[in-house]
CSV table of C-alpha atoms and ligand atoms in Angstrom, one decimal:
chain,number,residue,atom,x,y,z
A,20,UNK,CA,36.9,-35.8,56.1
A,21,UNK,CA,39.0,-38.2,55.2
A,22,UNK,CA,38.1,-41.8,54.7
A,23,UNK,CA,39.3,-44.8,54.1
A,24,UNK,CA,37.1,-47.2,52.1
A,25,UNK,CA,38.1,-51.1,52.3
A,26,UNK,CA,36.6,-53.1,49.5
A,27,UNK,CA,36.1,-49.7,47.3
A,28,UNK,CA,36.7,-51.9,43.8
A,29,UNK,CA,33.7,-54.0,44.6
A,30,UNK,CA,30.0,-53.5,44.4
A,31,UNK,CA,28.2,-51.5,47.4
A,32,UNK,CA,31.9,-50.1,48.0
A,33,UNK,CA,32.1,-48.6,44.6
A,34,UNK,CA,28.7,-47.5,44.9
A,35,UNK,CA,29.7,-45.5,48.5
A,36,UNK,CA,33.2,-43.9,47.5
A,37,UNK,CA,30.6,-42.0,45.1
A,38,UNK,CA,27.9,-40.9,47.7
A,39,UNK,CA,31.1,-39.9,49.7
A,40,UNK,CA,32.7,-38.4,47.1
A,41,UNK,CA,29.0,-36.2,46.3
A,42,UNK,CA,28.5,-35.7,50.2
A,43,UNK,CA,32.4,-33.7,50.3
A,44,UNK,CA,34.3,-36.1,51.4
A,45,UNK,CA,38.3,-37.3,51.0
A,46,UNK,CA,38.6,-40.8,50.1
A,47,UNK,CA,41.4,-43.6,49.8
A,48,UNK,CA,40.2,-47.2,48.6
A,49,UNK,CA,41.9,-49.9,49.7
A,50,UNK,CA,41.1,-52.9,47.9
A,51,UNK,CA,43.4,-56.2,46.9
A,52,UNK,CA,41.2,-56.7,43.7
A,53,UNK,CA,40.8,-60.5,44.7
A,54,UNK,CA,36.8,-60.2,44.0
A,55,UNK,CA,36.7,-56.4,42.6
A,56,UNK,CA,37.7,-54.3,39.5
A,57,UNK,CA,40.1,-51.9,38.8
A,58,UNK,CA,37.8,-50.7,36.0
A,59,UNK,CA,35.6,-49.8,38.6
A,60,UNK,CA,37.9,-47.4,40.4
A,61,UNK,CA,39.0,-46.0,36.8
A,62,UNK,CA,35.0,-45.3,36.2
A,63,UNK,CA,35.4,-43.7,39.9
A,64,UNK,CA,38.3,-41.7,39.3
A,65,UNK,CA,37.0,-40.1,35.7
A,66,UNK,CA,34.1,-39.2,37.2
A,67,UNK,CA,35.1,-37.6,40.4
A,68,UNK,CA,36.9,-34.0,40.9
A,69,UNK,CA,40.3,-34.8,41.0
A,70,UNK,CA,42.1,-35.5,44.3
A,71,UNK,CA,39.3,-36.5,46.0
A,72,UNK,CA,39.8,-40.5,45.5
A,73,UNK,CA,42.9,-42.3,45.7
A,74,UNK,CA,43.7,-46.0,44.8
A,75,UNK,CA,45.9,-48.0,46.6
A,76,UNK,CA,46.3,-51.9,46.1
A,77,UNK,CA,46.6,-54.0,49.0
A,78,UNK,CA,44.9,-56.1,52.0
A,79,UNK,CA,43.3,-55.5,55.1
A,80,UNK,CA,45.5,-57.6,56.8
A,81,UNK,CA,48.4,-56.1,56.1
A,82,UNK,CA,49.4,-53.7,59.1
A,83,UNK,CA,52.4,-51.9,58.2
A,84,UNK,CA,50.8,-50.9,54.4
A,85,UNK,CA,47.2,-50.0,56.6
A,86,UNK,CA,49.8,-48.2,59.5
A,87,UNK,CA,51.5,-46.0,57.0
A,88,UNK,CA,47.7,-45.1,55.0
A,89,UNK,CA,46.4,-43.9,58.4
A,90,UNK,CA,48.9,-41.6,59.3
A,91,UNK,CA,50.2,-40.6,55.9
A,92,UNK,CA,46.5,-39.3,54.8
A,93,UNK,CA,44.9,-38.5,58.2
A,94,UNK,CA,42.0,-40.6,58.1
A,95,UNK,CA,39.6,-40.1,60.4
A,96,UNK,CA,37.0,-42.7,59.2
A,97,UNK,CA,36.8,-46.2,57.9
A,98,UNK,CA,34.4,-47.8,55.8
A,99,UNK,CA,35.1,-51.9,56.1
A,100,UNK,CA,33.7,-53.8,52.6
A,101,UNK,CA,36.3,-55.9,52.2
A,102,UNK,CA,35.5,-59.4,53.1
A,103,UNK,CA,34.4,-62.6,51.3
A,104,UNK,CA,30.8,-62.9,50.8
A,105,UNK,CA,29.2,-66.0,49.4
A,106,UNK,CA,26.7,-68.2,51.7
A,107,UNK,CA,27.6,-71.4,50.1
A,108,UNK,CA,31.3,-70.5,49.6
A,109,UNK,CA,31.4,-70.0,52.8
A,110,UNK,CA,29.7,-73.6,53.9
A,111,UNK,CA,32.4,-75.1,51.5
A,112,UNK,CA,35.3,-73.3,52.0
A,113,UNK,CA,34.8,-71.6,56.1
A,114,UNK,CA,38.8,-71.2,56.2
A,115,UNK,CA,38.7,-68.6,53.6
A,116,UNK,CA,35.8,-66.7,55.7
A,117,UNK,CA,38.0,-67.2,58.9
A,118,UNK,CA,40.7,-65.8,57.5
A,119,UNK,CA,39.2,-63.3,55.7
A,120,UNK,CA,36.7,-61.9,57.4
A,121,UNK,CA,37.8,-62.2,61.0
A,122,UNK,CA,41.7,-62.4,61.2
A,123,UNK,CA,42.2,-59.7,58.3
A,124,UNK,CA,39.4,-58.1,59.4
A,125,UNK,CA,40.6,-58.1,62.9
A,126,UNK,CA,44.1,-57.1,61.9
A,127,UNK,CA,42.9,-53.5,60.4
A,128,UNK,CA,40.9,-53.2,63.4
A,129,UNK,CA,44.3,-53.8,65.8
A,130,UNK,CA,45.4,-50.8,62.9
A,131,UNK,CA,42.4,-49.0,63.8
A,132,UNK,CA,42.6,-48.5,66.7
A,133,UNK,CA,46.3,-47.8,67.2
A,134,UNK,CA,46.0,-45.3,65.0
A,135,UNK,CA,43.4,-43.2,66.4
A,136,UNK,CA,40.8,-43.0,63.7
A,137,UNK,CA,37.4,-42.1,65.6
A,138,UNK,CA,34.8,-43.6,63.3
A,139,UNK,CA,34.3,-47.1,61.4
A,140,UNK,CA,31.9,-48.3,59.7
A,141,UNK,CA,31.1,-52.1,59.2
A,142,UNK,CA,29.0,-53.8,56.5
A,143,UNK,CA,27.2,-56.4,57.7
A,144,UNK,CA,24.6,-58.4,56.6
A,145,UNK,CA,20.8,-60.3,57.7
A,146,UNK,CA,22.8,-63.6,57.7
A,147,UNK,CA,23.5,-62.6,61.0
A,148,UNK,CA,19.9,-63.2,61.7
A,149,UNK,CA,19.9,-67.2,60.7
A,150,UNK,CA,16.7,-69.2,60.2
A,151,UNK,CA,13.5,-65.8,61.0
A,152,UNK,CA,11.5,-66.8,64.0
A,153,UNK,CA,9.7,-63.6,63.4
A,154,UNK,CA,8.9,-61.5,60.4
A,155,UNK,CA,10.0,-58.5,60.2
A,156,UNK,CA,13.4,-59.3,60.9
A,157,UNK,CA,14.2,-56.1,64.0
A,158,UNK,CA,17.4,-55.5,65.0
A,159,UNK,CA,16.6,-57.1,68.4
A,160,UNK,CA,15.5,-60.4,66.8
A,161,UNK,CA,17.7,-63.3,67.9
A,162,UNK,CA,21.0,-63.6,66.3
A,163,UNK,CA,21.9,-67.3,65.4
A,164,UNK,CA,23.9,-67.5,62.1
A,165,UNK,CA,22.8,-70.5,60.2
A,166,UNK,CA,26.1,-70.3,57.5
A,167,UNK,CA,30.0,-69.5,58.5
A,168,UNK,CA,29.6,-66.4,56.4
A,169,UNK,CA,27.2,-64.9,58.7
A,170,UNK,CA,29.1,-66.4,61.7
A,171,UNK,CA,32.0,-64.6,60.5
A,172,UNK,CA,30.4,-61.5,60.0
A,173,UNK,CA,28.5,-61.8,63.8
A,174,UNK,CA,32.3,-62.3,65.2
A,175,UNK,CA,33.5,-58.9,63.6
A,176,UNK,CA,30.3,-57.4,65.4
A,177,UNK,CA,31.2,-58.6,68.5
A,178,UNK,CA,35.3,-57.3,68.0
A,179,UNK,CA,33.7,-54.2,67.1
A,180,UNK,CA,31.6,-53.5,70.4
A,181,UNK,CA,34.1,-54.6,72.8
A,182,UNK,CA,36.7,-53.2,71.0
A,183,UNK,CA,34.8,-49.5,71.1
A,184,UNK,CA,34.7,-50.1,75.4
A,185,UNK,CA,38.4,-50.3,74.9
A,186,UNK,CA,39.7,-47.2,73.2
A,187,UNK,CA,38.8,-48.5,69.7
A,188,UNK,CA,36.5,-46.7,67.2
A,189,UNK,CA,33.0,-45.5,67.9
A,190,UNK,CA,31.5,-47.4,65.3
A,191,UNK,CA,28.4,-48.7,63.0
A,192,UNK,CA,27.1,-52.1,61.9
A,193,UNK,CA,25.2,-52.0,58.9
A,194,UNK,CA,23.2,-55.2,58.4
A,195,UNK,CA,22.2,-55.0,54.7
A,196,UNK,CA,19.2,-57.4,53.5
A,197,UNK,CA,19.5,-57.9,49.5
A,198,UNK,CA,21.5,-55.3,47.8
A,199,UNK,CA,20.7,-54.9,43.9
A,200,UNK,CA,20.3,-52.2,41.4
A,201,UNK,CA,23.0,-50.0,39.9
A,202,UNK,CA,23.8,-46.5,39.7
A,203,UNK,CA,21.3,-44.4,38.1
A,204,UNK,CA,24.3,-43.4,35.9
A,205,UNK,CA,24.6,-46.3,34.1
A,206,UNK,CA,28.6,-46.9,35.2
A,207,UNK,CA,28.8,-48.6,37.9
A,208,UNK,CA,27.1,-52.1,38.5
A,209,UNK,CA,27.3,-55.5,39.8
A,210,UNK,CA,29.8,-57.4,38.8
A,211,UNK,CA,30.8,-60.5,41.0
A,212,UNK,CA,32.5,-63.4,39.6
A,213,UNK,CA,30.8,-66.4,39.3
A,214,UNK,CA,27.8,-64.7,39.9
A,215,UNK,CA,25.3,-66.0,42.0
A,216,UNK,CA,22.5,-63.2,43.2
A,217,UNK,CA,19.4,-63.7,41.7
A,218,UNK,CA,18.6,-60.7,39.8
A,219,UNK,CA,21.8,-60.2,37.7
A,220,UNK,CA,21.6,-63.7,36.9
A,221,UNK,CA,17.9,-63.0,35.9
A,222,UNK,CA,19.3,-60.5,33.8
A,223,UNK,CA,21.8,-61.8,31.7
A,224,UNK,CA,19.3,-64.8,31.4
A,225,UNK,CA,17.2,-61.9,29.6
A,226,UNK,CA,19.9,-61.0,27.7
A,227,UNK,CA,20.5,-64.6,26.3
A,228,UNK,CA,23.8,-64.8,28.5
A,229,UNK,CA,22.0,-68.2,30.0
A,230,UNK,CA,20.0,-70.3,28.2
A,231,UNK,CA,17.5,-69.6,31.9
A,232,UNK,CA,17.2,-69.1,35.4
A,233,UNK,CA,17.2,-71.9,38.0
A,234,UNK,CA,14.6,-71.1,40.7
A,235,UNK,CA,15.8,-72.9,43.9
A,236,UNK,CA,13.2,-74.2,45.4
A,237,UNK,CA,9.2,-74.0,44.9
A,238,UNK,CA,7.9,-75.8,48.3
A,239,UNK,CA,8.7,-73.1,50.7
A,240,UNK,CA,6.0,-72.0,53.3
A,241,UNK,CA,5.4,-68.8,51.4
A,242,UNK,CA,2.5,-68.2,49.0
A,243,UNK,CA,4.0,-69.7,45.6
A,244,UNK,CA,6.3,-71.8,47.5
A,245,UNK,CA,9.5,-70.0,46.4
A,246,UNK,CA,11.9,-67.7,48.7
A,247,UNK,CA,11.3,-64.1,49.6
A,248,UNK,CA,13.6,-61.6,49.9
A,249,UNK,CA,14.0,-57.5,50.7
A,250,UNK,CA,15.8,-56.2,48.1
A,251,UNK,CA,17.6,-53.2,48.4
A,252,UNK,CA,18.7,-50.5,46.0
A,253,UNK,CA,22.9,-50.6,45.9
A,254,UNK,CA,22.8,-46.6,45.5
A,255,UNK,CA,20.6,-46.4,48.9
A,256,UNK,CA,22.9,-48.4,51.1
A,257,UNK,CA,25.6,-46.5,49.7
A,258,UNK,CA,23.7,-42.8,51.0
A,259,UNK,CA,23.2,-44.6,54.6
A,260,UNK,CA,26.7,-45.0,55.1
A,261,UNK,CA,27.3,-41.3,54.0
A,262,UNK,CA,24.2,-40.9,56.9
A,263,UNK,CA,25.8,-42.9,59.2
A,264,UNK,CA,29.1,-41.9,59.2
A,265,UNK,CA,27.7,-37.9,59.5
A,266,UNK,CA,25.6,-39.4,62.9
A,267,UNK,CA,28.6,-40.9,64.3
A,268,UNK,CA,30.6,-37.4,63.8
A,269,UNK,CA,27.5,-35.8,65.4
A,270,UNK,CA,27.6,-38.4,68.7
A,271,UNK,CA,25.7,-40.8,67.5
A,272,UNK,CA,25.9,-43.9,70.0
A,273,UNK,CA,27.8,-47.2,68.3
A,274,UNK,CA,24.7,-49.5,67.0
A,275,UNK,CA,23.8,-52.2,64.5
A,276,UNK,CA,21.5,-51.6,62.1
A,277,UNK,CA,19.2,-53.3,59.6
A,278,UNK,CA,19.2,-51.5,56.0
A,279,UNK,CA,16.6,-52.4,53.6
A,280,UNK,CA,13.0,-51.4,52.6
A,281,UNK,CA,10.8,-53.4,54.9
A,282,UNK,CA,9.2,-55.7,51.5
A,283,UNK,CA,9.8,-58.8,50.3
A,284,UNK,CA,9.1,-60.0,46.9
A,285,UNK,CA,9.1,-64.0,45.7
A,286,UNK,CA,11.9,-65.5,43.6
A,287,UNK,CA,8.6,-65.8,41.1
A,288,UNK,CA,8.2,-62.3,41.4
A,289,UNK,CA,11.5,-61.2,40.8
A,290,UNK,CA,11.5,-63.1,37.4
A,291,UNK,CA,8.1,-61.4,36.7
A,292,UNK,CA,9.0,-57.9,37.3
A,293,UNK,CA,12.4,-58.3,35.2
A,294,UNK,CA,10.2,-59.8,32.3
A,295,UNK,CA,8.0,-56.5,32.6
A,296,UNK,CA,10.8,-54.6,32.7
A,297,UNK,CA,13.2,-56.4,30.0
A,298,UNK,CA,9.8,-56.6,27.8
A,299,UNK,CA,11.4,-60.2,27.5
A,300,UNK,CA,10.4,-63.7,28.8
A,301,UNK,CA,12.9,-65.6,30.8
A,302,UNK,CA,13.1,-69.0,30.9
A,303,UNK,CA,12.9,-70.8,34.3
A,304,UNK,CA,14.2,-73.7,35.5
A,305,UNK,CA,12.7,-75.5,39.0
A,306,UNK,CA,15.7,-77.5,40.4
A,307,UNK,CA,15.8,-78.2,44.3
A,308,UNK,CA,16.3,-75.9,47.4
A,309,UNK,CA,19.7,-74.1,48.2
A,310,UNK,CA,21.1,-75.5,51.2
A,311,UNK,CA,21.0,-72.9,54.2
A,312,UNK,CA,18.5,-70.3,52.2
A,313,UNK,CA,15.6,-69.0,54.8
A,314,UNK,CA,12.5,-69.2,53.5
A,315,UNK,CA,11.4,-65.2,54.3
A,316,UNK,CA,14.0,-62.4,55.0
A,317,UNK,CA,12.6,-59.3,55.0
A,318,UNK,CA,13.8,-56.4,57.5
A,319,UNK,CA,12.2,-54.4,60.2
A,320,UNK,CA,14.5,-51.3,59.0
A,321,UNK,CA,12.1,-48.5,61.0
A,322,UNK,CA,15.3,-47.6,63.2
A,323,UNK,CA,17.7,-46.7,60.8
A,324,UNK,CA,15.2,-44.3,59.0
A,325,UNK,CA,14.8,-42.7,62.9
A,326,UNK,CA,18.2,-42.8,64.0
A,327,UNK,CA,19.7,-42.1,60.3
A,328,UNK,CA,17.1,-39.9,58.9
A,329,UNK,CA,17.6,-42.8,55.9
A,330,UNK,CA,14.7,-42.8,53.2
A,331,UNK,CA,15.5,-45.2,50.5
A,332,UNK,CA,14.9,-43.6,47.6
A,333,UNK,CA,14.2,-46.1,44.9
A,334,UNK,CA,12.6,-48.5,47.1
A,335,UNK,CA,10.1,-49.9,44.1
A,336,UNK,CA,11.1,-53.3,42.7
A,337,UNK,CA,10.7,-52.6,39.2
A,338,UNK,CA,12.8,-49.7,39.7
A,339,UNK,CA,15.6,-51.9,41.0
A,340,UNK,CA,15.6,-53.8,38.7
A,341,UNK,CA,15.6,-51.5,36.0
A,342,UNK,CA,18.7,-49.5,37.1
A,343,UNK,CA,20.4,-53.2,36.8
A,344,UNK,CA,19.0,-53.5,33.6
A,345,UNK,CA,20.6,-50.8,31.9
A,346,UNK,CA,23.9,-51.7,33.5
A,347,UNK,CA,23.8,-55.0,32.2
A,348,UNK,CA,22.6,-54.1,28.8
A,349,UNK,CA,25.4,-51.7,28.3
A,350,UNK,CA,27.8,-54.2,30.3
A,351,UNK,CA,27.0,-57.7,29.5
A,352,UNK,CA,30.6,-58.6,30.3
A,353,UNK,CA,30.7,-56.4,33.5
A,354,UNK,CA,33.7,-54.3,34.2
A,355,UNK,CA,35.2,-56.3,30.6
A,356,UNK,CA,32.8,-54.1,29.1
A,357,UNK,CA,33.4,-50.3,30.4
B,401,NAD,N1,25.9,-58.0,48.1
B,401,NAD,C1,25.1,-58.2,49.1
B,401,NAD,O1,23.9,-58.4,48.8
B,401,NAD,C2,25.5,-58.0,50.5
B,401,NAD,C3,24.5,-58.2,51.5
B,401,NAD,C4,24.9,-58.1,52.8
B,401,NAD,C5,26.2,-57.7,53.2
B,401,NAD,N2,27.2,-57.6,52.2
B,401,NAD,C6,28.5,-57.2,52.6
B,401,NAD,O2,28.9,-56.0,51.9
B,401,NAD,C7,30.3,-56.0,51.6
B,401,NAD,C8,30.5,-55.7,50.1
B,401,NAD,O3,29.8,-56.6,49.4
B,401,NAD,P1,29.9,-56.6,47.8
B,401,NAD,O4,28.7,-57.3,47.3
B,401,NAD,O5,30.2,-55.3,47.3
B,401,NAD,O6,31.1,-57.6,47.6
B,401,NAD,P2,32.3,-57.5,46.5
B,401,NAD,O7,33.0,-58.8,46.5
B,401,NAD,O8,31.8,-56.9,45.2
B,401,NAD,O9,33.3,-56.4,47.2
B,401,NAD,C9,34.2,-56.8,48.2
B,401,NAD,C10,35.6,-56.1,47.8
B,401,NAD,O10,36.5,-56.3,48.9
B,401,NAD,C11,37.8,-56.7,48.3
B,401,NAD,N3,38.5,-57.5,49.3
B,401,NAD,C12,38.1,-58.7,49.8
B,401,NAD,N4,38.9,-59.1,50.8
B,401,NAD,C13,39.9,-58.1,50.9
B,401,NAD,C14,41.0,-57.9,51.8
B,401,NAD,N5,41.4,-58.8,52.7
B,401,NAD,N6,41.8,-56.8,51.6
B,401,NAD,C15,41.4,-55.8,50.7
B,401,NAD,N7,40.4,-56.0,49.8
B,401,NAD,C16,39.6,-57.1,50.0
B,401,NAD,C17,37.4,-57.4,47.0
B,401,NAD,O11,38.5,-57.4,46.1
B,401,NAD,C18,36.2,-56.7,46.5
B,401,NAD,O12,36.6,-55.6,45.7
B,401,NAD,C19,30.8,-57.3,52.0
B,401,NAD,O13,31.4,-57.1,53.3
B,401,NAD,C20,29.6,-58.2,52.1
B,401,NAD,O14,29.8,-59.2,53.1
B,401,NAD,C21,26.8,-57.7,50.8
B,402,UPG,O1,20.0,-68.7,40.6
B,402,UPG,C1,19.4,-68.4,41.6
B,402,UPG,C2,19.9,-67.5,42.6
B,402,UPG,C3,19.2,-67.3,43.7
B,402,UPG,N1,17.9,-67.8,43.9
B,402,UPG,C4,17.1,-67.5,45.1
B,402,UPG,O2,17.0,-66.1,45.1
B,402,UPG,C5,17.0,-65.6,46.4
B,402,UPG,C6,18.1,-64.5,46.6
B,402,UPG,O3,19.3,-65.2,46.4
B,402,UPG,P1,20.7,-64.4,46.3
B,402,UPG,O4,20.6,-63.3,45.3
B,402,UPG,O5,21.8,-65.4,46.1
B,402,UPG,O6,20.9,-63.7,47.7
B,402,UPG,P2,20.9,-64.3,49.2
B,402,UPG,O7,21.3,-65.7,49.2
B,402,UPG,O8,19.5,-64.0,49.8
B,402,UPG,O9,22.0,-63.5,49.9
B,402,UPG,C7,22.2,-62.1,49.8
B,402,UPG,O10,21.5,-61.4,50.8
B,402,UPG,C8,22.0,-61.7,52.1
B,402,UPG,C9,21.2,-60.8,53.0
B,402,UPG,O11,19.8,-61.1,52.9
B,402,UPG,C10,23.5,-61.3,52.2
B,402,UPG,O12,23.9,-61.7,53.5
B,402,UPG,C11,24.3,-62.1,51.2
B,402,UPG,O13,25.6,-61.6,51.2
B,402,UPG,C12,23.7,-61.8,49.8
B,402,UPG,O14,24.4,-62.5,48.8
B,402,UPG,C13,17.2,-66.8,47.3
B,402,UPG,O15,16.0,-67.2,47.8
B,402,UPG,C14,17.8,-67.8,46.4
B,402,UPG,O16,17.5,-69.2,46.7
B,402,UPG,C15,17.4,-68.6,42.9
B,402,UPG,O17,16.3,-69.1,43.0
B,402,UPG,N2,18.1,-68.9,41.8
């Protein structure tokens, strides 16, 4: 097939034009390298057999460049990234989200589904859960975004289900809990600018890249009072979009779905699996709470495993965060330092 992958320069995108790449397919990133790295599609495009992955700068938004893509390559498939992606960006700056994330968002959609393309695939996120009432976080709990990120991401949700009543794609949401890790090959990595997710920033505090690590926040309602989170290995959300998109193509019914590994792990515990795993210590820092951070997110993912057939394969912590560690060793200035 051929597919088009928005947001293919960036993290889990870069990860997924691989898997698609590996699983057979066709693929065209789009991507307007305002967060992502054309060193990533270079690492893409050395390592991948060639004509099966083409570049092409540009925006979501803009429907005669999307218009042309569609019909010029045949694409039957879409793989949304692109979008802006930082909680407290997002409480800052919620125009940027807006605009991003819905009215760019819903732009390709418009370009969608005018031209034809059967299948899309949206990545979407727990912040579309808000504040947990209930732990694990199913795909039927309560939806109630507590940040305009996860608002944003909610409303393309919503666009996506009504739009699939009315001719549009059939379609998948994706609703990823903490993605991490790198690709077992050691060339492709996280790389977000600033950086905020905790365990690159663990990392390069291992590294001596910051003098520590702030923990943010140490009087939650959790057993050593900091946050807990399901992290999820970047290499297995990139194989359950491969999974997904082959279930849609077989009939699957359009569906959200939660994607990580069903455990959650401390801030604490994040810092002392990377020291076991760096063979370093890492200072820490206590400073306050993070406005709008839950105290527990970790997913009730049993449905995409039955409806997918998804297994995360590197679903141990350690083993996270040692694929990140390698990255980052042989990267300390990301994509600077291919
Ligand atoms: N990283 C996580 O933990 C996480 C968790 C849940 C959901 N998500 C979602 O997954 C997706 C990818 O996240 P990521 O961490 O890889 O982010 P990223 O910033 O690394 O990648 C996003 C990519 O999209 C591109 N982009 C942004 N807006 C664009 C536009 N209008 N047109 C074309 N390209 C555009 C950026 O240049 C970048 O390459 C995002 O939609 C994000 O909301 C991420
Ligand atoms: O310097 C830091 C950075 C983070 N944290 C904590 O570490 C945890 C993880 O934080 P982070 O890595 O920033 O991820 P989240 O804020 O949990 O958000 C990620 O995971 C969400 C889904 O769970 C996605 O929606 C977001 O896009 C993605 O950034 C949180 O408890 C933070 O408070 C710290 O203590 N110190």
């Amino acid at each position: 097939m051929h597919v088009l992958v928005t947001g293919g320069a960036g993290y889990i995108g870069s990860h997924t034009v691989r898997e698609l790449i590996k699983a057979g397919h066709r693929v065209v990133i789009l991507d307007n390298l305002s967060r992502g790295h054309r060193e990533a599609v270079a690492v893409l495009q050395k390592t991948t057999p060639a004509g099966t992955l083409d570049f092409v700068p540009g925006d979501t938004g803009d429907h005669a460049l999307v218009s042309g893509l569609l019909q010029e390559r045949g694409i039957e498939a879409v793989l949304h990234f692109a979008a802006h992606s930082q909680v407290g960006e997002s409480v800052e700056r919620p125009e940027l989200y807006y605009r991003n994330n819905v009215v760019h968002g819903l732009s390709l959609l418009d370009t969608v589904r005018e031209g034809g393309v059967k299948y899309f695939i949206f990545s979407s996120t727990a912040a579309v859960y808000g504040e947990p009432v209930e732990v694990p976080v199913s795909e039927e709990h309560p939806v109630v975004p507590a940040n305009p990120y996860g608002a944003t991401k909610l409303a393309f949700e919503g666009a996506l289900r009504w739009y699939g009543r009315a001719g549009g794609p059939r379609w998948m949401a994706l609703r990823y809990f903490n993605a991490a890790g790198a690709d077992p090959d050691g060339d492709l990595g996280e790389d977000h600018r600033p950086e905020t997710h905790l365990i690159p920033l663990v990392l390069q505090a291992a590294l001596g890249l910051r003098p520590a690590i702030s923990i943010f926040g140490t009087d939650y309602p959790t057993p050593d009072g900091t946050c807990i989170r399901d992290y999820i290995h970047v290499t297995d959300l990139a194989v359950a979009h491969v999974l997904a998109l082959h279930a849609l193509v077989r009939g699957a019914a359009p569906a959200a779905y939660n994607l990580g590994n069903g455990s959650g792990y401390s801030v604490l515990e994040v810092v002392r699996a990377a020291e076991a795993v760096t063979g370093r210590s890492i200072p820490v820092r206590h400073t306050g709470r993070r406005a709008g951070d839950p105290a527990v997110l970790v997913a009730g993912a049993r449905q995409a495993g039955q409806m997918l057939g998804w297994r995360p394969r590197f679903a141990d912590l350690r083993t996270i965060i040692d694929t990140a560690w390698r990255w980052h060793q042989k990267h300390p200035a990301g994509f600077e330092t291919v």
